[in-house]
Structure formats: structure tokens, C-alpha cells
Short mmCIF file of C-alpha atoms and ligand atoms in Angstrom, two decimals:
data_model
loop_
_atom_site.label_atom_id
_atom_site.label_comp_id
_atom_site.label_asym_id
_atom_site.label_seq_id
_atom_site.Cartn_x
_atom_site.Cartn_y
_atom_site.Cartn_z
CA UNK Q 528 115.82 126.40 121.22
CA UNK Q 529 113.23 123.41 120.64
CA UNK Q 530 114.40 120.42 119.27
CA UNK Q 531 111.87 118.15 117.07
CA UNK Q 532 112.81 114.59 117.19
CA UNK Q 533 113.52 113.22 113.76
CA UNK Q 534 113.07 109.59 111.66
CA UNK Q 535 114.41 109.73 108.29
CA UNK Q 536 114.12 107.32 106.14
CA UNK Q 537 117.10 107.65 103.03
CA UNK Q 538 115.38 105.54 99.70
CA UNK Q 539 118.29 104.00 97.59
CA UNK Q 540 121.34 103.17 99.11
CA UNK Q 541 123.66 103.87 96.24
CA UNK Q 542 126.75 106.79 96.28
CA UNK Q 543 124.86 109.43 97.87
CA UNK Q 544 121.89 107.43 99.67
CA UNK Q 545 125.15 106.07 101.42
CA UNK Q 546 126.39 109.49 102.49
CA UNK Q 547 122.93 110.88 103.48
CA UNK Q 548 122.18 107.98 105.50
CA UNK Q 549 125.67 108.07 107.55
CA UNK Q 550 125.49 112.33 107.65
CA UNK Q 551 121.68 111.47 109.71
CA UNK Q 552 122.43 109.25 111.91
CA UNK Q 553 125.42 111.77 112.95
CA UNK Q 554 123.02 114.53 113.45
CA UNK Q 555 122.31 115.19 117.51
CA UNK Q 556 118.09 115.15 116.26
CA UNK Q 557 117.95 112.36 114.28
CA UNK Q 558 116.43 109.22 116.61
CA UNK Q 559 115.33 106.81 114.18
CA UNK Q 560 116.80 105.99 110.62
CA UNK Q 561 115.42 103.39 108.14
CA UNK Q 562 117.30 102.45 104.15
CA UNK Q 563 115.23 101.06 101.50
CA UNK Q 564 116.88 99.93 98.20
CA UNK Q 565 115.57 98.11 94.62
CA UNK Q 566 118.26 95.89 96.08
CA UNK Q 567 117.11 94.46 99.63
CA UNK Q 568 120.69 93.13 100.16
CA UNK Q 569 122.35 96.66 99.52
CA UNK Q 570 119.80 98.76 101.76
CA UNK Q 571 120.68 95.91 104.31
CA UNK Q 572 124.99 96.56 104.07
CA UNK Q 573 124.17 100.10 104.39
CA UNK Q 574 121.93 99.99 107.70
CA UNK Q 575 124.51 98.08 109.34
CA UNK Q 576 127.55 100.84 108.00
CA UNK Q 577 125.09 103.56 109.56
CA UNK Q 578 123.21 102.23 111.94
CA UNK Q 579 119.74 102.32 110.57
CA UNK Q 580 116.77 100.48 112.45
CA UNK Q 581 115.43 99.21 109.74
CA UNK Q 582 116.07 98.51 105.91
CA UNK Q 583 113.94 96.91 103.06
CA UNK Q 584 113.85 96.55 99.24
CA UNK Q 585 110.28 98.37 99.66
CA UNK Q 586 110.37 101.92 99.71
CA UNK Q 587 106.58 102.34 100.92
CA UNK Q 588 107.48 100.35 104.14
CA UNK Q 589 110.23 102.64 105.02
CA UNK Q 590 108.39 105.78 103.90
CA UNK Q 591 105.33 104.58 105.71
CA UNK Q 592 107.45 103.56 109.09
CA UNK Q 593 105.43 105.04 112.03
CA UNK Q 594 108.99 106.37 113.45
CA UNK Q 595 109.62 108.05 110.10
CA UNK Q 596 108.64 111.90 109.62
CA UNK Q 597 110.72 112.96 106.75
CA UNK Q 598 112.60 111.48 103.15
CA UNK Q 599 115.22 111.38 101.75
CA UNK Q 600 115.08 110.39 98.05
CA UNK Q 601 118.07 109.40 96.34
CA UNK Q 602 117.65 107.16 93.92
CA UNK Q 603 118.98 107.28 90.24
CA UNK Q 604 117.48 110.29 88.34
CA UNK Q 605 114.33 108.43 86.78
CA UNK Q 606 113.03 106.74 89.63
CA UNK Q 607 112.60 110.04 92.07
CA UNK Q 608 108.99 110.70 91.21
CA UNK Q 609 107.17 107.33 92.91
CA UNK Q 610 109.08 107.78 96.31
CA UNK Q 611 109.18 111.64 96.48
CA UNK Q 612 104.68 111.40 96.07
CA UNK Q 613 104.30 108.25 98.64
CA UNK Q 614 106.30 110.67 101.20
CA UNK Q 615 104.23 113.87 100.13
CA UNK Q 616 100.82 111.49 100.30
CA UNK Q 617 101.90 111.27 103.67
CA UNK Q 618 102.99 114.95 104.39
CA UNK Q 619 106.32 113.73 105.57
CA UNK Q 620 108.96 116.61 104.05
CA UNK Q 621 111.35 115.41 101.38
CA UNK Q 622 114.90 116.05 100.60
CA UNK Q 623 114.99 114.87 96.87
CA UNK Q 624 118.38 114.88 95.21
CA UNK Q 625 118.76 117.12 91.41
CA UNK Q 626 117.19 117.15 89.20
CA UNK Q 627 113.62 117.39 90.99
CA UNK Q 628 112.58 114.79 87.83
CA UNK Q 629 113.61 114.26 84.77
CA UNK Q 630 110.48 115.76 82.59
CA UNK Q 631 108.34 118.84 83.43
CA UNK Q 632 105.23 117.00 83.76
CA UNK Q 633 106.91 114.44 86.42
CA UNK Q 634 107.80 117.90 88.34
CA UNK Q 635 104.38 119.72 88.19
CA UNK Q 636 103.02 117.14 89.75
CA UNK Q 637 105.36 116.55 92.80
CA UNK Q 638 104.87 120.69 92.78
CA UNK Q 639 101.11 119.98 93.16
CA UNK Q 640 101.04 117.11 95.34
CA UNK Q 641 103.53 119.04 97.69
CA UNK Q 642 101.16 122.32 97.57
CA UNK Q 643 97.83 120.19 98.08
CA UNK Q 644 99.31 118.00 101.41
CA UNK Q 645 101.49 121.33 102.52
CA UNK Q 646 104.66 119.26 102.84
CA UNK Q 647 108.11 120.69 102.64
CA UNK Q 648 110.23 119.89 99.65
CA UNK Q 649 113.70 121.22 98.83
CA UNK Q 650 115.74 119.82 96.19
CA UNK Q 651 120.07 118.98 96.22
CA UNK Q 652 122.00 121.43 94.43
CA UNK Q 653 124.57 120.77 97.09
CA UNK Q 654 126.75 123.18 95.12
CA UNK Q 655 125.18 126.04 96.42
CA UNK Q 656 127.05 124.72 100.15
CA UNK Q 657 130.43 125.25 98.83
CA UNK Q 658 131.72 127.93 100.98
CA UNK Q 659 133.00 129.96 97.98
CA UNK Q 660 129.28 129.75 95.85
CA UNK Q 661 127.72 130.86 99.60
CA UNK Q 662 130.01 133.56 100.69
CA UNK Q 663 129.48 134.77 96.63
CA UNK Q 664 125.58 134.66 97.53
CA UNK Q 665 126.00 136.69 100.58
CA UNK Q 666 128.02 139.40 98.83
CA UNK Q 667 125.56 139.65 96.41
CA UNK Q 668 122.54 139.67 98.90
CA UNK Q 669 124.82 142.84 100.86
CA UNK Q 670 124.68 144.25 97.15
CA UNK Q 671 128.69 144.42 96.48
CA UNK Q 672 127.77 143.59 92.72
CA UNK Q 673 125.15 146.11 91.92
CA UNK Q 674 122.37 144.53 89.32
CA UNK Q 675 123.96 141.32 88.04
CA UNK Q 676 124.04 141.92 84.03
CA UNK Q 677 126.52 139.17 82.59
CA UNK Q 678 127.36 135.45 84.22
CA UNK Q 679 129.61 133.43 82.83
CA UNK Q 680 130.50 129.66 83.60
CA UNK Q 681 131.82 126.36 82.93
CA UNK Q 682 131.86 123.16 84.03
CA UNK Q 683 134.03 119.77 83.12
CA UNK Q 684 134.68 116.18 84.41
CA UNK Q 685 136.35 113.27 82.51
CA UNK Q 686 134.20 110.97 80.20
CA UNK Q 687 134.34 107.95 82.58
CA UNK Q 688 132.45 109.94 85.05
CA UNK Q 689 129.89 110.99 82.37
CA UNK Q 690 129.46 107.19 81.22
CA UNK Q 691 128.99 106.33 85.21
CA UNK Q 692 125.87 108.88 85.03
CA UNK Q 693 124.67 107.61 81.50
CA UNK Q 694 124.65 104.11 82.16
CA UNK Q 695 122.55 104.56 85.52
CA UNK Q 696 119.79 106.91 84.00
CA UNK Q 697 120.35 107.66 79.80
CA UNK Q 698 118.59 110.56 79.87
CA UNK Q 699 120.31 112.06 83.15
CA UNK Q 700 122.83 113.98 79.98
CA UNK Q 701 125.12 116.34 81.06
CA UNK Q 702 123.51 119.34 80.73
CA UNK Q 703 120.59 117.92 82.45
CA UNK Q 704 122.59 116.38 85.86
CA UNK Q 705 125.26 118.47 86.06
CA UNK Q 706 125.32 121.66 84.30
CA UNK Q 707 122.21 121.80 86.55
CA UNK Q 708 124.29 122.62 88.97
CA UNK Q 709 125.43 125.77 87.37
CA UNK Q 710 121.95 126.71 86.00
CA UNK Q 711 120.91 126.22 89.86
CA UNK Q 712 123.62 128.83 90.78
CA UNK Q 713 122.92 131.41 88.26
CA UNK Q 714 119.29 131.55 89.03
CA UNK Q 715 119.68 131.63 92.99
CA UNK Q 716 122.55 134.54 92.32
CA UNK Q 717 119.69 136.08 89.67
CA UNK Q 718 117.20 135.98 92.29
CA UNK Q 719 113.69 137.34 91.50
CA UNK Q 720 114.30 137.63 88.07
CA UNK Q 721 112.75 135.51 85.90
CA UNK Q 722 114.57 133.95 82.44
CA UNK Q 723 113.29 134.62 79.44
CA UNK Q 724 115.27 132.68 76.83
CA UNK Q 725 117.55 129.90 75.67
CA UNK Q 726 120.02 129.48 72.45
CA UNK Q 727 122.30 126.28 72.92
CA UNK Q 728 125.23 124.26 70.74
CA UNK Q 729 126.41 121.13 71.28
CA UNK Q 730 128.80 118.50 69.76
CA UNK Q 731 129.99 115.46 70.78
CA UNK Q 732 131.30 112.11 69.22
CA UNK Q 733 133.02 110.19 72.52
CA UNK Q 734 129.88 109.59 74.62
CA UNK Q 735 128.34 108.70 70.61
CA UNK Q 736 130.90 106.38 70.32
CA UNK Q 737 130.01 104.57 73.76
CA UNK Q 738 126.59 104.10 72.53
CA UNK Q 739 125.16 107.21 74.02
CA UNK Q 740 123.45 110.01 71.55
CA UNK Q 741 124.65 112.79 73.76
CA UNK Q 742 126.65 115.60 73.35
CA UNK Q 743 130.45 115.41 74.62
CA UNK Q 744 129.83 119.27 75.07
CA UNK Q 745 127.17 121.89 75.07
CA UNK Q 746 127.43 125.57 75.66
CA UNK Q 747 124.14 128.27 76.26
CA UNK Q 748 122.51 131.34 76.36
CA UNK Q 749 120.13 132.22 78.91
CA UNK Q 750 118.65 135.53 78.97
CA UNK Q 751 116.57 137.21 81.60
CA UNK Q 752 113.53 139.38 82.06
CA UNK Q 753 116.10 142.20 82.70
CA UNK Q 754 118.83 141.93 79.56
CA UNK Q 755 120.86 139.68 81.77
CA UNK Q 756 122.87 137.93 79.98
CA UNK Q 757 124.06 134.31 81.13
CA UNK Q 758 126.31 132.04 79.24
CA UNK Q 759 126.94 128.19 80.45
CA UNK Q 760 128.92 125.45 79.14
CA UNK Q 761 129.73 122.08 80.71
CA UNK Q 762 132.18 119.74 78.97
CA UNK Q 763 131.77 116.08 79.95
CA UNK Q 764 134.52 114.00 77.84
CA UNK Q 765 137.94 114.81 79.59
CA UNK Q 766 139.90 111.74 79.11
CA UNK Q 767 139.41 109.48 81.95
CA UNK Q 768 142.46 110.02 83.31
CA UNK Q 769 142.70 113.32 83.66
CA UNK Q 770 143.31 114.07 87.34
CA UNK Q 771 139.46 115.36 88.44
CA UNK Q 772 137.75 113.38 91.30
CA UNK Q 773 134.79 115.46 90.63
CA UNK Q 774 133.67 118.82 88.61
CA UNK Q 775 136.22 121.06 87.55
CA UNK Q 776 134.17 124.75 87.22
CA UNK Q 777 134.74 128.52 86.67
CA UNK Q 778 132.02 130.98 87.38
CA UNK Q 779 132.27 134.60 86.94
CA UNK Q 780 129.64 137.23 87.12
CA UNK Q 781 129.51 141.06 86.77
CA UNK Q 782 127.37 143.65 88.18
CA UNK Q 783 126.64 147.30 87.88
CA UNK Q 784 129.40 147.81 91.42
CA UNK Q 785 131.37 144.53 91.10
CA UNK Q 786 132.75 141.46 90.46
CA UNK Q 787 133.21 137.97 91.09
CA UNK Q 788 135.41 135.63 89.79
CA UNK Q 789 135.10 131.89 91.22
CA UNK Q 790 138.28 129.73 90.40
CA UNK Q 791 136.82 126.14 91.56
CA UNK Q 792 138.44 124.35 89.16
CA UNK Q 793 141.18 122.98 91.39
CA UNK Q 794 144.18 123.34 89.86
CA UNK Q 795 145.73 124.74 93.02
CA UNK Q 796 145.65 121.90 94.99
CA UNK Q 797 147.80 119.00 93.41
CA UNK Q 798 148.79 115.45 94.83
CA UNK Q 799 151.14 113.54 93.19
CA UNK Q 800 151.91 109.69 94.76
CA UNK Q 801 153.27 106.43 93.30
CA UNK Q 802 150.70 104.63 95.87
CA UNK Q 803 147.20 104.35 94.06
CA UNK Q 804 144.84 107.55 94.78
CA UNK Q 805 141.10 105.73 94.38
CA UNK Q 806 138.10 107.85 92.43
CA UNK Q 807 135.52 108.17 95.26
CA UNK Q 808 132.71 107.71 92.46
CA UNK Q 809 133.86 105.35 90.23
CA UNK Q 810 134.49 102.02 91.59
CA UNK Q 811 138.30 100.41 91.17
CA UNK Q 812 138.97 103.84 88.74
CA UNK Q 813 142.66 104.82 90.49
CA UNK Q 814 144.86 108.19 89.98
CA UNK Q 815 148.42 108.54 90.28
CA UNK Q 816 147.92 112.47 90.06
CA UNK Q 817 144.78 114.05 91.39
CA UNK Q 818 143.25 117.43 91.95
CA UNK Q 819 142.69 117.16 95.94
CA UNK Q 820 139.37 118.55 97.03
CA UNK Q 821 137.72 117.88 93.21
CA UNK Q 822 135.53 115.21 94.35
CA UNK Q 823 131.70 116.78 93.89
CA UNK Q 824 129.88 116.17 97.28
CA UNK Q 825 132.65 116.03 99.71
CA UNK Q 826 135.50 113.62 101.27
CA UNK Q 827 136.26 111.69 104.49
CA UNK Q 828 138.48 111.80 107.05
CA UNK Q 829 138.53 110.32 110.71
CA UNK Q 830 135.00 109.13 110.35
CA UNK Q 831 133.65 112.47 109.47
CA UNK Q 832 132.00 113.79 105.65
CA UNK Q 833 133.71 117.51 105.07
CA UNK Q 834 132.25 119.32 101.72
CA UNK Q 835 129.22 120.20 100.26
CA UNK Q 836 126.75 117.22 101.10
CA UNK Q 837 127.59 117.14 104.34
CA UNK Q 838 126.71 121.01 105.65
CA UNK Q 839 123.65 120.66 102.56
CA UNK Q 840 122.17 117.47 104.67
CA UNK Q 841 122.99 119.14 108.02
CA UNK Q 842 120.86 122.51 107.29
CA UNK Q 843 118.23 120.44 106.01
CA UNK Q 844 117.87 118.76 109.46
CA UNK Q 845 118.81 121.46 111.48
CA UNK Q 846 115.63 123.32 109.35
CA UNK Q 847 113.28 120.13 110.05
CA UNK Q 848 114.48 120.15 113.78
CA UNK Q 849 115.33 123.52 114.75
CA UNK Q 850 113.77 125.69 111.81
CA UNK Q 851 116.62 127.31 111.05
CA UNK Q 852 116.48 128.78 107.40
CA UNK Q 853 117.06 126.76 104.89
CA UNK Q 854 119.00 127.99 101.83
CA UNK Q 855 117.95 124.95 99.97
CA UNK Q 856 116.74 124.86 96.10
CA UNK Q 857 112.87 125.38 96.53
CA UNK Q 858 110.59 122.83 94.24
CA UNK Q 859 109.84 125.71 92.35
CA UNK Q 860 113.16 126.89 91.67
CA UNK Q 861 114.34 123.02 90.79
CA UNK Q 862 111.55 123.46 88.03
CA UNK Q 863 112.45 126.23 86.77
CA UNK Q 864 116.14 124.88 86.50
CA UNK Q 865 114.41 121.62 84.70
CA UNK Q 866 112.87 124.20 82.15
CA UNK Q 867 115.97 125.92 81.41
CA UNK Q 868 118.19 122.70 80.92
CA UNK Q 869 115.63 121.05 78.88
CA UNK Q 870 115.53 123.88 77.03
CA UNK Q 871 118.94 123.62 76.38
CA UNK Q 872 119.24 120.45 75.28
CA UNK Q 873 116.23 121.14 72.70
CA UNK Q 874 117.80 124.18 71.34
CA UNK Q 875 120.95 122.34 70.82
CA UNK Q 876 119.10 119.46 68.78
CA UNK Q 877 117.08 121.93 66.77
CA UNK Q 878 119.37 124.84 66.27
CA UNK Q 879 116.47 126.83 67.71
CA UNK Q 880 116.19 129.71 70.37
CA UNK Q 881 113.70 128.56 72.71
CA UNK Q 882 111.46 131.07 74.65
CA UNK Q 883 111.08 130.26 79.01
CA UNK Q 884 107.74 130.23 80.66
CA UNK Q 885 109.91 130.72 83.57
N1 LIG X 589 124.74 116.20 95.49
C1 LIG X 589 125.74 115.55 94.91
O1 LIG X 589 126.92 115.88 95.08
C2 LIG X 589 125.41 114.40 94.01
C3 LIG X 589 126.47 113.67 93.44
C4 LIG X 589 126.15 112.59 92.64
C5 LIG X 589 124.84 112.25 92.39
N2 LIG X 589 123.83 112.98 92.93
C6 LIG X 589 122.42 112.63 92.68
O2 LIG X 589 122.05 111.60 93.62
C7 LIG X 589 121.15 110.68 93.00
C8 LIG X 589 121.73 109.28 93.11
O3 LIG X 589 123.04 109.25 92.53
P1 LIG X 589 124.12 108.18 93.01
O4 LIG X 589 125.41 108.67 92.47
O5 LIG X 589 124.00 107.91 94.43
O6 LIG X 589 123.65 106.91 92.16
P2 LIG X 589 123.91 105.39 92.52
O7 LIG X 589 123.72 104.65 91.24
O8 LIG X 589 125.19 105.22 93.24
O9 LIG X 589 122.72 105.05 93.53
C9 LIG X 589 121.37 105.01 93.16
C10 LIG X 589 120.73 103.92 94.02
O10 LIG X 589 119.32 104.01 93.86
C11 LIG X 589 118.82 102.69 93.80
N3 LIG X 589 117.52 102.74 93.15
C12 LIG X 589 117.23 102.98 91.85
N4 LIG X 589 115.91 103.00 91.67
C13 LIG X 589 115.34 102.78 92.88
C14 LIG X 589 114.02 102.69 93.34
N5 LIG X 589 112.96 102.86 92.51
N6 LIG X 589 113.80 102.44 94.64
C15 LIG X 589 114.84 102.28 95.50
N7 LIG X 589 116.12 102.35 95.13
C16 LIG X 589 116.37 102.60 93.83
C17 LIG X 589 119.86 101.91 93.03
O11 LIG X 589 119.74 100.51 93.25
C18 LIG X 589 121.13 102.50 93.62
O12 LIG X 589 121.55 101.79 94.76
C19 LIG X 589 120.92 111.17 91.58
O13 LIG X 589 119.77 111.98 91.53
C20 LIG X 589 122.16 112.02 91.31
O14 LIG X 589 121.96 113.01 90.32
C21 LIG X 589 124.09 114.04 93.75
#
């Protein structure tokens, strides 16, 4: 099979910029790699960890790089849009980490932009690469569930992890980063049809307390064209030392020939140590008693990333270089997602039901 050459250039160099930018320079097509960062000095620390040929604290002169011909893009939440359209000006296909943008309007027009210059754009809902949430997919696609008619699921992580993600981007709430996820998952299992409707709750007085006016946790109701019937929940204000390095989540859904029930919450896999156990996403945060695989995108060991981001970022190049498929979140579907947990958090503010354009 043909092999394209590839130069990717990874904008911000924080937690996951880090992790992209070591996963390409790994991959056997990737010739060329170049970090920007708002910081020049951190985009700098991580070319030298991975090996990039150039950094910068300007994003256009890494997007723009002659060797470069596609983006990565992740930066904090509100500050994806102005990276994600220099790329697309430039028809160079972007990877953009969830949520596509943080408003609808911000999306429609990366959708446009994207559909006027015919460049590529999938979206991270690196969830969807944990081998249980793909081998679900597949079981569905074979048709082992029938029509899906009920979904049910939850997510939680501890407050300190939910004050990490507030203090980067205040509007990034929970619902909107990270029950994403879930909303991601329903719709991709829910394939083709469209939803129709959202009724939300939510309460909340810790993340209040830390001078954040969001909701410790919110629970929906999505319904779709069909009658499906899809309930989410994500609670974000665990104490901080409960022992999740990452999401804790249960996902069931029912069809007209089956179920499935997805435990990923953890519980089975327990480490206990008097040596300090460090919280991969929370700087100098340390565990004495930790769930093992909870942490979100992945973990370490000899040198290489095992987990979600890591197979996510390899079928994204392997697609660019090889064009294999691609079982990425589409810029359309990332929307769509955007509409739902906006929609959400609006019906949980008004104490309204709030109809989809889907
Ligand atoms: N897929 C996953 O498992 C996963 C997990 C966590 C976060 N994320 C997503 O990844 C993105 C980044 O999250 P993170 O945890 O790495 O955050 P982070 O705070 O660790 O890193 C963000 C980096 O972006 C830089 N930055 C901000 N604005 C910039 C700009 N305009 N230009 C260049 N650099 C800029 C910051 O300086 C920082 O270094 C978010 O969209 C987040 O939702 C994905």
C-alpha cells in the first residue's frame, strides 16, 4: 500500500498537545513535526521531549511550515477556532481535540470553512477508541441489538479534576467537556437517527463554592426522531481523593435483540501502595489507592502511550497516510454533540425542554 509522507504540526503543547506530539513522531509516516505554544518556552521543552524540527509561540508559522500538511489543534477549549481556520485556509486536514468549539456559531463556521477549502476535519472523542466502546459499536453495526430504543449512562471524576478543566477554559463545564464524551457515544451507537429533544437537571454547590457557577451534577433526556430514549448524567465533584485517575463511566443500552452493559468504571482493577501513585493530569496531586487503568486518554510504559489517544492519533495518521477508514467524530457529528450539550446545560438553567435542530 502507498504511503503519503506526513508533517504535522501539534498547536499547544499542554497535557494532550504533549501526547499527540510524542504519538507522531512515533508513527513510521510522519517525517517532519513542528510545536507551537502561547508559551514559546513550553512549545520549545516539548520539541526537544519529541523530537520536533521546529517550535514557536506562533501558531501561523507552524501551521504555515512548507513541510507541514496536516494539524493538530489542541489547545484549551476556547482558543480552537483561530488555529483550526488558519489550517483549513490552507487545506491542510485537522485533528481538533472535543469539543469542535465552544458555541454553535464558532462551529458552523469551521463546518463552512472546511466544506468551502475541502479539507478533512475529524474531531477527539478518543472515547470512542476504548476497545470496549468499539467492539460495542461493531456489535451493534452486525445488528446483535436490534433497533436501539433506551441508553443509559453515567459519568464521574473527582472535583479537583473538574476545577483543573474550569480554571483553563470557564465555560469548558462538565456537561460540555466531558459528558461530551458520552453524548459522542450515544449518537455514533444511534447512528442515522437524528435527536429530537432535551430535558436536563442540575445542582451543584462545590464547584459554586470554588467560584465557579456550575453545576456539581447534571443529568438528561435526549430523545430521538425514533422514540429513543437516552438518559445521561455526569457527576463532576467526587472528593479529590477519591481513587479515579480519570472518568469513572457506566453505559448501558437496549435494543429490540439485545443488550449491552459497559462496566468502565474501574472498580476491578485496584492498586494499593504506601509509595506515592502520581495523578497523570493534575500536577503534584498523589494517590495512595488508585483505580489502575482510570486515567482518560491512556498511560505509559517503556516509552510507549497504551489507551485511547494513542490508537485515536494512530488511525488518524494511518487515514492521512494510508487512507485507511477513519472511525473518527465527523465535524458534523461534533456539532451536533455541541447542540445537544448546550442544550443541556440551557434546559438545566431554565427548567425548560429544549427542542434539537439536529
Ligand atoms: N482526548 C482526551 O483524552 C482529552 C483529555 C483531556 C483534554 N482533552 C482536550 O484537549 C484539549 C487540551 O487539553 P489539555 O488537558 O491538554 O490542556 P492543557 O491546559 O494541559 O494544555 C493546553 C495548552 O494550550 C496552550 N494554548 C492555549 N491557547 C493557545 C493558543 N491560542 N495558541 C497556542 N497554544 C495555546 C496552553 O498554553 C497550554 O499549553 C482540550 O480541548 C481538552 O478538552 C482531551
Amino acid at each position: 500500500m502507498e504511503t503519503r509522507e506526513l508533517g504535522v504540526a501539534v498547536i499547544g503543547a499542554g497535557r494532550i498537545g504533549s501526547l499527540r506530539a510524542r504519538l507522531a513522531a512515533g508513527h513510521p509516516a510522519v517525517r517532519f513535526l513542528a510545536v507551537s505554544d502561547l508559551d514559546a518556552g513550553k512549545a520549545a521543552r516539548l520539541a526537544k521531549t519529541a523530537g520536533a524540527g521546529c517550535s514557536s509561540g506562533d501558531n501561523d508559522e507552524v501551521i504555515g511550515h512548507p513541510r507541514v500538511n496536516a494539524v493538530i489543534v489542541s489547545t484549551s477549549e476556547h482558543e480552537h477556532l483561530a488555529p483550526v481556520m488558519r489550517a483549513l485556509e490552507l487545506g491542510k486536514p485537522v485533528l481538533v481535540e472535543k469539543p469542535i468549539a465552544l458555541t454553535l456559531e464558532d462551529a458552523d463556521r469551521i463546518i463552512a470553512k472546511a466544506g468551502e477549502t475541502g479539507t478533512p476535519l475529524h474531531v477527539g472523542y478518543a472515547q470512542r477508541f476504548k476497545r470496549r466502546y468499539l467492539s460495542a459499536k461493531d456489535q451493534i453495526r452486525e445488528g446483535r441489538l436490534g433497533e436501539i430504543t433506551a441508553l443509559a449512562g453515567r459519568a464521574c471524576n473527582t472535583r479537583a479534576q473538574g476545577i483543573e478543566i474550569l480554571r483553563r477554559s470557564a465555560t469548558a463545564t462538565p456537561v460540555v467537556d466531558v459528558l461530551t464524551y458520552w453524548v459522542d457515544v450515544a449518537g455514533w451507537f444511534l447512528e442515522g437517527v437524528r435527536p429530537r429533544e432535551v430535558t436536563a437537571r442540575g445542582h451543584g454547590t462545590v464547584f459554586r463554592a470554588a467560584g465557579f457557577d456550575v453545576n456539581d451534577g447534571t443529568f438528561a433526556l435526549i430523545t430521538y426522531e425514533n422514540g429513543a430514549v437516552v438518559s445521561l448524567g455526569v457527576y463532576f465533584a467526587l472528593p479529590a481523593h477519591a481513587p479515579q485517575l480519570g472518568m469513572g463511566v457506566r453505559i448501558e443500552v437496549y435494543g429490540t435483540e439485545g443488550a449491552l452493559i459497559l462496566n468502565d468504571d474501574h472498580t476491578d482493577e485496584l492498586l494499593v501502595t504506601n509509595k506515592p501513585i502520581p495523578h497523570a493530569y493534575i500536577p503534584g496531586l498523589e494517590f495512595g489507592t488508585a483505580f489502575l487503568s482510570s486515567s482518560t486518554p491512556g498511560n505509559w510504559h517503556l516509552g510507549d502511550y497504551w489507551g485511547p489517544v494513542a490508537d485515536e492519533s494512530r488511525v488518524w495518521l494511518d487515514h492521512l497516510s494510508r487512507g485507511r477508514p477513519c472511525p473518527m467524530a465527523t465535524a458534523a457529528d461534533a456539532r451536533r454533540t455541541l447542540e445537544i450539550t448546550l442544550a443541556i446545560e440551557e434546559s438545566a438553567r431554565t427548567g425548560k425542554s429544549m427542542r434539537l435542530a439536529g
